[in-house]
Tab-separated table of C-alpha atoms and ligand atoms in Angstrom:
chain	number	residue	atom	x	y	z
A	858	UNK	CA	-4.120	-43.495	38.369
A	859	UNK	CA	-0.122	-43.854	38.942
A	860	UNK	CA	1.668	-43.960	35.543
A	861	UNK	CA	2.449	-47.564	34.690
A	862	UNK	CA	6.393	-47.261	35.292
A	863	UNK	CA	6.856	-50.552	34.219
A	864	UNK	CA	5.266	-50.472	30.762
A	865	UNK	CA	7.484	-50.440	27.562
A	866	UNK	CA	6.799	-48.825	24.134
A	867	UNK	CA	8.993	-50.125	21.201
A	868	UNK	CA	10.074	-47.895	17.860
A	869	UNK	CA	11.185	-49.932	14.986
A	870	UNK	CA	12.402	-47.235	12.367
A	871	UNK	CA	12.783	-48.527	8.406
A	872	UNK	CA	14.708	-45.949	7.037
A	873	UNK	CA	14.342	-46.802	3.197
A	874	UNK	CA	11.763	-44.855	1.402
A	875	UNK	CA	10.517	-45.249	-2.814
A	876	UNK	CA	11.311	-41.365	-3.272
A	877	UNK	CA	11.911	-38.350	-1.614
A	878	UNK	CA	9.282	-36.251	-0.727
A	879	UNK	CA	10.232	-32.432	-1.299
A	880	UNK	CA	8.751	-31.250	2.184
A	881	UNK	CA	10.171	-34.470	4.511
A	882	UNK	CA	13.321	-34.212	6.567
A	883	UNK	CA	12.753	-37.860	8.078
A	884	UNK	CA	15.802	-39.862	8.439
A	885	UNK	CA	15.267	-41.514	5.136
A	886	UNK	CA	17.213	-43.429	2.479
A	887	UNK	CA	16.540	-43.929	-1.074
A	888	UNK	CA	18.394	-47.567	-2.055
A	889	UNK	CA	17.575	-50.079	-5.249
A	890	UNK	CA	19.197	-52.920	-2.974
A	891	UNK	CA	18.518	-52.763	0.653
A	892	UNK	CA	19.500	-55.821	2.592
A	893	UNK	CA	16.373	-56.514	3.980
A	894	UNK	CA	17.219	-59.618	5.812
A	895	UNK	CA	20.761	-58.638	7.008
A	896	UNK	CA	19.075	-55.581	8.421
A	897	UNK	CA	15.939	-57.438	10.169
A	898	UNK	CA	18.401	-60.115	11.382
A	899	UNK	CA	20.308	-56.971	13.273
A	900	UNK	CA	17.264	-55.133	15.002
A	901	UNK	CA	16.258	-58.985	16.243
A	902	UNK	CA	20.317	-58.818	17.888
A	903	UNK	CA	19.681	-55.157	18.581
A	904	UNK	CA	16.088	-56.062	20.636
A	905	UNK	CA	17.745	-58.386	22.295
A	906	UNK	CA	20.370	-55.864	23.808
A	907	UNK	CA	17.914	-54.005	24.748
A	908	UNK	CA	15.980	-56.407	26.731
A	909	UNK	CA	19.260	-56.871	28.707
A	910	UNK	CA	17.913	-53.511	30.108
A	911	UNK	CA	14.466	-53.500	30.439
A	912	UNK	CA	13.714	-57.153	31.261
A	913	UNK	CA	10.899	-56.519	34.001
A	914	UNK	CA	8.828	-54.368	31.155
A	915	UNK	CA	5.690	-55.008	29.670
A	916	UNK	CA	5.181	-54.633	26.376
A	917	UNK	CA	2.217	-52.194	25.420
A	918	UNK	CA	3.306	-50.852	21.853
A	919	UNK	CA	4.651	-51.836	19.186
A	920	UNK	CA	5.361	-48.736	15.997
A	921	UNK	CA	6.667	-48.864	12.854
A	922	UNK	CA	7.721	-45.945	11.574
A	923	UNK	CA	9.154	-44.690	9.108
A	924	UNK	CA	10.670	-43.625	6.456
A	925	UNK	CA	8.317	-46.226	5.083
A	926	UNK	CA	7.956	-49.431	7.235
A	927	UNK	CA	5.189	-50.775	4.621
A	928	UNK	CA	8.297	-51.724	2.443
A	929	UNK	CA	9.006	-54.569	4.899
A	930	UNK	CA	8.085	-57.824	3.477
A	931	UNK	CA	5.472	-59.289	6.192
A	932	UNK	CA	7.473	-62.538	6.787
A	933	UNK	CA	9.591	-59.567	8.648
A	934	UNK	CA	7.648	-57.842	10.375
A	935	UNK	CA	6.482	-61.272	12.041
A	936	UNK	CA	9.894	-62.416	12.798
A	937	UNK	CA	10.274	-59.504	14.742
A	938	UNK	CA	7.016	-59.088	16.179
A	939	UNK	CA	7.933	-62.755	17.374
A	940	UNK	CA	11.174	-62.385	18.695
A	941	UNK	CA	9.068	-59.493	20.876
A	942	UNK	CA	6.979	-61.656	22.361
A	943	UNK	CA	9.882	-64.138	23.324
A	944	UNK	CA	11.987	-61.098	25.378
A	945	UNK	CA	8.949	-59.799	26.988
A	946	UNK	CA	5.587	-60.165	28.468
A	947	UNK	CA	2.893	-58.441	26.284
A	948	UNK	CA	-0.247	-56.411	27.296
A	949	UNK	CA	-3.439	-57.901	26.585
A	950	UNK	CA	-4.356	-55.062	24.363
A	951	UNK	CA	-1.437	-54.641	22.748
A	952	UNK	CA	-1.280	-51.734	19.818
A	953	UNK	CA	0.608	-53.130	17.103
A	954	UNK	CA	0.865	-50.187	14.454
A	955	UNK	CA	2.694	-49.512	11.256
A	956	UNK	CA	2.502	-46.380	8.971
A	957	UNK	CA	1.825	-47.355	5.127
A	958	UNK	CA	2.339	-45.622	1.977
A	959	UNK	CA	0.158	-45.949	-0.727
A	960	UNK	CA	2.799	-46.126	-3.037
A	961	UNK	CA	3.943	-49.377	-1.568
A	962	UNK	CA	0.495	-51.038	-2.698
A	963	UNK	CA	-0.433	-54.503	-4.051
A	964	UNK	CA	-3.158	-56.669	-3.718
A	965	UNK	CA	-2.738	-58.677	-0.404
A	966	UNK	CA	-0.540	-56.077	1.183
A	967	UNK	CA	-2.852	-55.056	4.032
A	968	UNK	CA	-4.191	-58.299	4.413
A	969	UNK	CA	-0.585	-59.903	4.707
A	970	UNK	CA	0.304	-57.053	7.660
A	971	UNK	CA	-2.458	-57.853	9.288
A	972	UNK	CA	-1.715	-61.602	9.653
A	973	UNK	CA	1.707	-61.086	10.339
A	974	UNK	CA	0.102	-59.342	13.004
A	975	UNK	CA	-0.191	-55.385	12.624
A	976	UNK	CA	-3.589	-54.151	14.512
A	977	UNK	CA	-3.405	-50.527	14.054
A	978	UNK	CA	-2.871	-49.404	10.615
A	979	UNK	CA	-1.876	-45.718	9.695
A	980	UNK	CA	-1.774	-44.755	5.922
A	981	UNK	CA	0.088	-41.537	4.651
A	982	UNK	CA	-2.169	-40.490	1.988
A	983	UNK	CA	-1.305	-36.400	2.730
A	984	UNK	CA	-4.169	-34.881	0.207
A	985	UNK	CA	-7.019	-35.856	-1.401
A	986	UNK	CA	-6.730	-33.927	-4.793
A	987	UNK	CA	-4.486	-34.921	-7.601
A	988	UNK	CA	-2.839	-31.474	-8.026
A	989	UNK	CA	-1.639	-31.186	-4.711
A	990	UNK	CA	-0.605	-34.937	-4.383
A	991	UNK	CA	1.986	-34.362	-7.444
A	992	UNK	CA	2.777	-31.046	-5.568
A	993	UNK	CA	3.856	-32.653	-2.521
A	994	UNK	CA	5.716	-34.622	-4.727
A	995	UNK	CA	3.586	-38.025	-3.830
A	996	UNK	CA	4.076	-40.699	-6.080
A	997	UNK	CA	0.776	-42.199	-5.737
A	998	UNK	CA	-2.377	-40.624	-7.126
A	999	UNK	CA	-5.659	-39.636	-5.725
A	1000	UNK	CA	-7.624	-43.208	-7.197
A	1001	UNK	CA	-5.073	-44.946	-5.060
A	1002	UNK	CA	-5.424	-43.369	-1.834
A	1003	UNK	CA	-9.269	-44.080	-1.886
A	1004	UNK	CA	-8.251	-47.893	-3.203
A	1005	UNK	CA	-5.962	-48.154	-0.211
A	1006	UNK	CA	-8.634	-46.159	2.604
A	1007	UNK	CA	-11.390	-48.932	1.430
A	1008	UNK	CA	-8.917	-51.570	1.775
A	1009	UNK	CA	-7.504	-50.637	5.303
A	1010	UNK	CA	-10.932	-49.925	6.555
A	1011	UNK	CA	-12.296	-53.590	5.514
A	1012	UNK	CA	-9.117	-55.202	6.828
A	1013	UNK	CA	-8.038	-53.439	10.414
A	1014	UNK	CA	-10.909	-52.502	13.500
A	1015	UNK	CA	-8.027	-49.507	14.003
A	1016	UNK	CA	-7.024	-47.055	11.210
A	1017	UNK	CA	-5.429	-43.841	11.212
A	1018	UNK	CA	-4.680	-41.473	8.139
A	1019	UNK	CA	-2.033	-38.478	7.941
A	1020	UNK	CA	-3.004	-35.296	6.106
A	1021	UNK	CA	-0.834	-31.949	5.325
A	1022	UNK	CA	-2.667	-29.166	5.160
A	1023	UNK	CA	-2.238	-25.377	4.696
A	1024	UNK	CA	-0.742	-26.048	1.983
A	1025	UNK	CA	0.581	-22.615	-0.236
A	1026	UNK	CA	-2.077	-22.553	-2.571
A	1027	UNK	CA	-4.640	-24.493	-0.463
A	1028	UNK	CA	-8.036	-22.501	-0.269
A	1029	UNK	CA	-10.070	-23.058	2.874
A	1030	UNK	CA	-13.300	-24.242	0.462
A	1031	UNK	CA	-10.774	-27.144	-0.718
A	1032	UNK	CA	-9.863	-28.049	2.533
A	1033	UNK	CA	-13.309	-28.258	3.698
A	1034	UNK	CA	-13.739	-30.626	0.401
A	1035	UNK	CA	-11.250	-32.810	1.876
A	1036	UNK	CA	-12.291	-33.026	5.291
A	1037	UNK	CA	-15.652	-33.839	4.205
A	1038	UNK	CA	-14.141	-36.904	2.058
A	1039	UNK	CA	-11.943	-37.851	5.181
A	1040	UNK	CA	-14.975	-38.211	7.869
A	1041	UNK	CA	-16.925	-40.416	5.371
A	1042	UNK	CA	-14.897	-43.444	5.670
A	1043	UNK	CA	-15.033	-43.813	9.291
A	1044	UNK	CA	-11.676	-43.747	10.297
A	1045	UNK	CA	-10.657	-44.432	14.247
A	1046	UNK	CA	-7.805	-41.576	14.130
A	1047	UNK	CA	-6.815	-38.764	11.953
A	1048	UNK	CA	-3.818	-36.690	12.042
A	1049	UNK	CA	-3.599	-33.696	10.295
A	1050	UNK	CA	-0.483	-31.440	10.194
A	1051	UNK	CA	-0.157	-28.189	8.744
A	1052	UNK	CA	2.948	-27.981	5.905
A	1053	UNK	CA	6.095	-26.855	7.523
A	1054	UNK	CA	8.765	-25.944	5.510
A	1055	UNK	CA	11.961	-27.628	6.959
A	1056	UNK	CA	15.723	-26.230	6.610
A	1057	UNK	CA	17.808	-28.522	4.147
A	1058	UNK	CA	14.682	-29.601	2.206
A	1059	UNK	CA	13.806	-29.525	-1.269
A	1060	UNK	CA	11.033	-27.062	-0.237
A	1061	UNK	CA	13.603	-24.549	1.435
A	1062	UNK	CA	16.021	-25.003	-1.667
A	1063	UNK	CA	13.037	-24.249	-3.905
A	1064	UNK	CA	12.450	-21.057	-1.168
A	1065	UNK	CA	8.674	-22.705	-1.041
A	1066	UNK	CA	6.583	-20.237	1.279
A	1067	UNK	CA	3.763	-21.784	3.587
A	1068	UNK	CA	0.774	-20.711	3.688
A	1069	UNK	CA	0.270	-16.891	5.777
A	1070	UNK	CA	-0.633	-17.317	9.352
A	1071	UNK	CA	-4.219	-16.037	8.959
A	1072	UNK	CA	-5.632	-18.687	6.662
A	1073	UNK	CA	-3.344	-21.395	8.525
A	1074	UNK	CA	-4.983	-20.603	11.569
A	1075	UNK	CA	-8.754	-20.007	10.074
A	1076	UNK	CA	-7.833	-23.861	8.390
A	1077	UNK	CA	-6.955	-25.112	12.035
A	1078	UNK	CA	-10.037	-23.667	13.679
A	1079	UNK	CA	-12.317	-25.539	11.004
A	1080	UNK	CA	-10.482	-28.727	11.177
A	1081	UNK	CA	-10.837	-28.851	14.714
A	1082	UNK	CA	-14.368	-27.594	14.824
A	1083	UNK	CA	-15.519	-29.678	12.127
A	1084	UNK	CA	-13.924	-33.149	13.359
A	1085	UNK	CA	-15.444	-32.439	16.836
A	1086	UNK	CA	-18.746	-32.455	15.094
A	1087	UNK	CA	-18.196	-35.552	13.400
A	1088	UNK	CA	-17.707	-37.235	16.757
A	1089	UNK	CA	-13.474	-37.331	16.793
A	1090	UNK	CA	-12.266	-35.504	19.965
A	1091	UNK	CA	-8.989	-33.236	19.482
A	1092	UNK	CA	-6.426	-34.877	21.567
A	1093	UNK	CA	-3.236	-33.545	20.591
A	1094	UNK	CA	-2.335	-30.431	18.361
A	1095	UNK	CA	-2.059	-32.673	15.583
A	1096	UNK	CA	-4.430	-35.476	16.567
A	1097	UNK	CA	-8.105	-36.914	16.302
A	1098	UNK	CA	-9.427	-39.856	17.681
A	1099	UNK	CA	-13.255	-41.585	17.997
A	1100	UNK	CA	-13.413	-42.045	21.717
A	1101	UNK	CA	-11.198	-45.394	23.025
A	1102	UNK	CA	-8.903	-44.756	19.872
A	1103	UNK	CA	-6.141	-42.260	20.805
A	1104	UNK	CA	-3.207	-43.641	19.611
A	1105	UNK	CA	-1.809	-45.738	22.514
A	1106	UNK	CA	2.114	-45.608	21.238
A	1107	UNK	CA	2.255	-42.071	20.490
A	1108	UNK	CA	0.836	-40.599	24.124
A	1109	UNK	CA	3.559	-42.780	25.204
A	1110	UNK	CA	6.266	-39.871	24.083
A	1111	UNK	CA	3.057	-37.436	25.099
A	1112	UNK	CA	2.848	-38.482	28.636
A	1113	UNK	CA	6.572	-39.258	29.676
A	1114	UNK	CA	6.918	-42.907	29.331
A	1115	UNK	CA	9.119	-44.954	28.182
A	1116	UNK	CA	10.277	-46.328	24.561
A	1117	UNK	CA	13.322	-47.870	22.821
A	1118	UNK	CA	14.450	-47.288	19.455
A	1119	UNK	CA	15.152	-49.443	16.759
A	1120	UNK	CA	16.755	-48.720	13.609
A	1121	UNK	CA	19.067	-45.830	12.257
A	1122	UNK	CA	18.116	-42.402	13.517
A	1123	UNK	CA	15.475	-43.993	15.978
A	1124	UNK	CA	16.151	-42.629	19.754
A	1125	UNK	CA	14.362	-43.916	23.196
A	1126	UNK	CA	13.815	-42.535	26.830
A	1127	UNK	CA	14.054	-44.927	29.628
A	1128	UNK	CA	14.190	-44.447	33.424
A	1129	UNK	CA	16.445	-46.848	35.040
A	1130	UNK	CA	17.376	-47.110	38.438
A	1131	UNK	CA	15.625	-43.346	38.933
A	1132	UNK	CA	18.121	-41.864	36.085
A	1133	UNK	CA	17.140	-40.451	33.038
A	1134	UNK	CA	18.140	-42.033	29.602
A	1135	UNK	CA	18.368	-40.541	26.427
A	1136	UNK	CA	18.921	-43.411	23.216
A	1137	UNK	CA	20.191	-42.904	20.124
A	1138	UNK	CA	20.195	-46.007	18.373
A	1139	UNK	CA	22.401	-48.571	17.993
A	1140	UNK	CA	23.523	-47.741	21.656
A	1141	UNK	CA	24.657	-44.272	22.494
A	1142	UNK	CA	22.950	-43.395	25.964
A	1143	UNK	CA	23.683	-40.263	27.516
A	1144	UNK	CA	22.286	-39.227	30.856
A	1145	UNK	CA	20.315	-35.947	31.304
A	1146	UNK	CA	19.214	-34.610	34.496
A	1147	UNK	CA	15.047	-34.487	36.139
A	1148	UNK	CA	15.476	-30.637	35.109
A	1149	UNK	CA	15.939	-31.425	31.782
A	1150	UNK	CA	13.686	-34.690	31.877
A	1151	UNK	CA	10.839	-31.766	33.791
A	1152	UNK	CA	11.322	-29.806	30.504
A	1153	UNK	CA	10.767	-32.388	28.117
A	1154	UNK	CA	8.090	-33.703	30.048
A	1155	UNK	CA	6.580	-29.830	29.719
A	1156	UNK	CA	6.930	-29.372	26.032
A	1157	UNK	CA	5.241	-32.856	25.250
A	1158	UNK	CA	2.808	-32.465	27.783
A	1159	UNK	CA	1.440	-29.155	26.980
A	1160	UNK	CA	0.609	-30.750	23.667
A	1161	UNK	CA	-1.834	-33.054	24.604
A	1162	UNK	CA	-5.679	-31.151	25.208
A	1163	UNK	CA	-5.962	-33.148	28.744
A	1164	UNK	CA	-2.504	-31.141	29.312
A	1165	UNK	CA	-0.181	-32.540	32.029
A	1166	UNK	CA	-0.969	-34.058	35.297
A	1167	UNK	CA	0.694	-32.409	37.485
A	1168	UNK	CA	0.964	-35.719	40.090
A	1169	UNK	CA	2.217	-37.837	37.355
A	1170	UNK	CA	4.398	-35.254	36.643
A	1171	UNK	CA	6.061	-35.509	39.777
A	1172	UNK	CA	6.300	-39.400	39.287
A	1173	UNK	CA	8.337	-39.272	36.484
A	1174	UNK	CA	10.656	-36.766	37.274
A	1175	UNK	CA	11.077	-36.318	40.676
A	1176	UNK	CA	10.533	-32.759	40.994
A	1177	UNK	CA	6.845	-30.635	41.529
A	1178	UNK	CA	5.721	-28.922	38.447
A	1179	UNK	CA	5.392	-25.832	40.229
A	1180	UNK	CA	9.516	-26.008	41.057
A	1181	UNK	CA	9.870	-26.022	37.421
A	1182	UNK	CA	7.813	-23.262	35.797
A	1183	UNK	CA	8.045	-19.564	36.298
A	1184	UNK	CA	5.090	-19.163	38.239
A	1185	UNK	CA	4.449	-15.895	37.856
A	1186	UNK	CA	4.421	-16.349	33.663
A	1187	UNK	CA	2.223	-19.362	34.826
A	1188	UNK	CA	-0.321	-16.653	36.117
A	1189	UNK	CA	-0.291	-14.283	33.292
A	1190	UNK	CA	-0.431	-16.982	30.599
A	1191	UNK	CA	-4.072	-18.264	33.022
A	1192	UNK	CA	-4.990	-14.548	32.432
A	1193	UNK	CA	-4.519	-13.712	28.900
A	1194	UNK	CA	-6.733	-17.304	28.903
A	1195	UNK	CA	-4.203	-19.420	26.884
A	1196	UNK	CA	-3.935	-22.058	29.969
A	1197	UNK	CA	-5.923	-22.867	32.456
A	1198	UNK	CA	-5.243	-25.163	35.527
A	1199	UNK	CA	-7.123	-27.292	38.145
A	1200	UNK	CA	-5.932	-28.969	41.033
A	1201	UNK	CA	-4.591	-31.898	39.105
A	1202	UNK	CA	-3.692	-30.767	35.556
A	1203	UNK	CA	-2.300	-27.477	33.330
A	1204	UNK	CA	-3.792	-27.681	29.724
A	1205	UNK	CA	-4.024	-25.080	26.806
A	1206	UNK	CA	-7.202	-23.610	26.357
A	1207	UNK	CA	-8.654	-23.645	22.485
A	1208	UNK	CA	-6.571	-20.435	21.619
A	1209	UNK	CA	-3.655	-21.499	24.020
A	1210	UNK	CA	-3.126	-24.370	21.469
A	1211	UNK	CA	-1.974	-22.512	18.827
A	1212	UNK	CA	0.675	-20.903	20.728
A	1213	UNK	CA	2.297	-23.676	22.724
A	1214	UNK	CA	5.843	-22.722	21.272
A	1215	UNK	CA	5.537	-19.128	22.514
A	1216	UNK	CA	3.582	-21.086	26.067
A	1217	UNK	CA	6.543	-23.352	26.492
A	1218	UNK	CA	9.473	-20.708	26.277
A	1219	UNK	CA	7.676	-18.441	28.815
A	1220	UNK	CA	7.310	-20.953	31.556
A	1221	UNK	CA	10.783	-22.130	31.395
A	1222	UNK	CA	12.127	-18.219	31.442
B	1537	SAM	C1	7.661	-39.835	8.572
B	1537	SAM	S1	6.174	-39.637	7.808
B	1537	SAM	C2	5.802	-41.363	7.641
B	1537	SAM	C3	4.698	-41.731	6.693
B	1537	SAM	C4	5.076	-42.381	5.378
B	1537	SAM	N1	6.472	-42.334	5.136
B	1537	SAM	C5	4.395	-41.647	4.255
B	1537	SAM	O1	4.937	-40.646	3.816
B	1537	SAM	O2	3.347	-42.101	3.823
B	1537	SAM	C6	4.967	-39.136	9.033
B	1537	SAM	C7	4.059	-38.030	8.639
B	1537	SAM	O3	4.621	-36.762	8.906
B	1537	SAM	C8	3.979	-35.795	8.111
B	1537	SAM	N2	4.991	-34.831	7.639
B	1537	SAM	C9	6.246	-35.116	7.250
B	1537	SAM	N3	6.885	-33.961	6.899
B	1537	SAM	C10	6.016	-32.942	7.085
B	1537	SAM	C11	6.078	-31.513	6.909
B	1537	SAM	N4	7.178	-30.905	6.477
B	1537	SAM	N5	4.983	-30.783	7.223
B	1537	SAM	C12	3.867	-31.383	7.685
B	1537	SAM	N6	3.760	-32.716	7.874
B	1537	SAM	C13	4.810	-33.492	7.571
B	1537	SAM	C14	3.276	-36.535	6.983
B	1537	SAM	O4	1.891	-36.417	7.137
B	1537	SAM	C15	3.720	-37.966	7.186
B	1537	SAM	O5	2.721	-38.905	6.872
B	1538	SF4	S1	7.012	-38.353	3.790
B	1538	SF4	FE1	7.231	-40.563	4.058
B	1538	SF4	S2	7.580	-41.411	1.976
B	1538	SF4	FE2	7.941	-39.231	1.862
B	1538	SF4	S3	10.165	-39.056	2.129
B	1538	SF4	FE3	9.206	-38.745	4.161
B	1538	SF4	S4	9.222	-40.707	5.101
B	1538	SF4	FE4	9.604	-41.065	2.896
């Protein structure tokens, strides 16, 4: 099926955040007085420039992200989910998602997203033990997260939840504790990262070491073998969906399409007039060529389990995969089995996935 070139996925970014989490090296702020409405009344002027460029679109997702977005007062996130719909034509099935943190809780929260029109909701609840909430530095607590999972479940037909894992004094026993709490309330998506330690973070400055390769990888192998069992299908490194609930918004990046970006820090790709546009927000575009659009197109691709299709490929950036890969690396990565390729796709094979860094840098040598 041809890649919908004239589809449209918008990022709205809220930077502001209750606290800093030690590990996180989001664009975030910490504020006591953030002019909400001054700010909301610029991304509607903002989505309006933007239109300017990509009037013939379609809308087909709408993600707020964060920092933490659920610190947008609903009257908000309407206006601009209205002003949306005035620019642009909307898909039918339209996901309409917005990441939540617990911490921003009170009693008609989710219900007051939803009618403002969020259909996908994704909370950050990170761990589901007390200890290693306060470790990560969480400022909500373990009877909250479940509060808020019961809550999102009753209110939205699509849910997701983020996890860290592999955390430094994780045990793979405790993990397994978790995972078996996570499957029980019937989520649509799970994502589930392992802990990186990022440079410049409060992590790094405390010299915070993650967990050894071995048991990181021995965690992976059970998450993904355990979530397959309990029907959610491994989709992307991070990513776990029931079938018909991959996250819509997010294979956009995955599969070369393209987005806008609202709000500080937020960036976009678009394709315009067969030239490739890189967005930083408010409105710094810079031009990059189909090499560097193949590459990109490679690094995201190789992440999903489907892998890339190679025909699609072409479509977006004008050039055949094979032009763009060391072929002969190609071959030996297909015989030390970490890819394998048909006539329409390259994917990673089960152990392939946990080397897609190593993958990547070899078929661009
Ligand atoms: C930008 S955060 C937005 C979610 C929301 N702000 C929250 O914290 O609840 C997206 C997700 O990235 C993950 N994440 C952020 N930093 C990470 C790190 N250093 N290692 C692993 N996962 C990380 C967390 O699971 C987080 O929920
Ligand atoms: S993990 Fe979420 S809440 Fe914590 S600092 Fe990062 S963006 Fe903010």
């Amino acid at each position: 099926m041809p890649y919908p070139a004239n589809e449209l996925a918008i990022y709205i970014h809220w930077p502001f955040c209750k606290s800093k989490c030690p590990y996180c090296d989001f664009y975030k702020e910490v504020r006591k007085d953030v002019p909400q409405d001054e700010i909301i009344a610029q991304y509607l002027t903002d989505l309006q420039k933007y239109h300017k460029m990509t009037s013939d679109r379609t809308i087909k997702s709408v993600f707020f992200g964060g920092g933490t977005p659920s610190l947008i007062e609903p009257r908000n996130i309407e206006k601009i989910l209205n002003k949306i719909q005035q620019l642009w034509p909307i898909k039918s099935n339209i996901e309409i998602s917005l990441e939540a943190n617990p911490n921003t809780h009170y009693q008609t929260l989710f219900s007051d997203l939803r009618l403002a029109g969020i259909n996908r909701l994704s909370l950050g609840i990170q761990a589901l033990n007390d200890d290693d909430l306060r470790f990560l530095g969480r400022s909500h607590d373990l009877a909250t997260a479940r509060k808020c999972l019961n809550e999102v479940i009753k209110t939205f037909d699509n849910h997701s939840v983020d996890l860290i894992y592999a955390r430094p004094t994780q045990d793979i026993k405790q993990w397994q504790n978790e995972l078996n709490e996570i499957v029980t309330y019937g989520l649509k998506h799970i994502s589930l990262y392992q802990l990186t330690i990022e440079p410049n973070t409060v992590f790094a400055r405390k010299n915070i070491k993650p967990l050894d390769d071995d048991n990181a990888v021995k965690m992976y192998n059970l998450t993904r073998n355990f979530l397959a069992q309990n029907g959610y299908e491994h989709y992307e490194v991070s990513n776990f969906a029931k079938h018909g609930f991959q996250s819509l918004h997010n294979l956009t990046y995955w599969q070369g399409g393209d987005y806008i970006g609202i709000g500080k820090s937020a960036h976009g790709r678009l394709k315009l007039n067969n030239r490739f546009i890189t967005t930083v927000y408010p409105f710094i575009h810079e031009e990059i060529s189909p090499q560097e659009r193949a590459e990109e197109l490679l690094i995201m691709g190789l992440r999903l389990t489907q892998g890339i299709n190679l025909q699609e490929f072409e479509n977006i950036c004008g050039l055949p995969f094979y032009q763009c890969i060391n072929k002969q690396k190609l071959q030996q990565l297909k015989e030390l089995g970490l890819l394998h390729e048909t006539d329409s796709h390259i994917y990673p094979t089960y152990d392939g996935m946990l080397l897609l860094n190593q993958i990547v840098v070899e078929l661009c040598a």
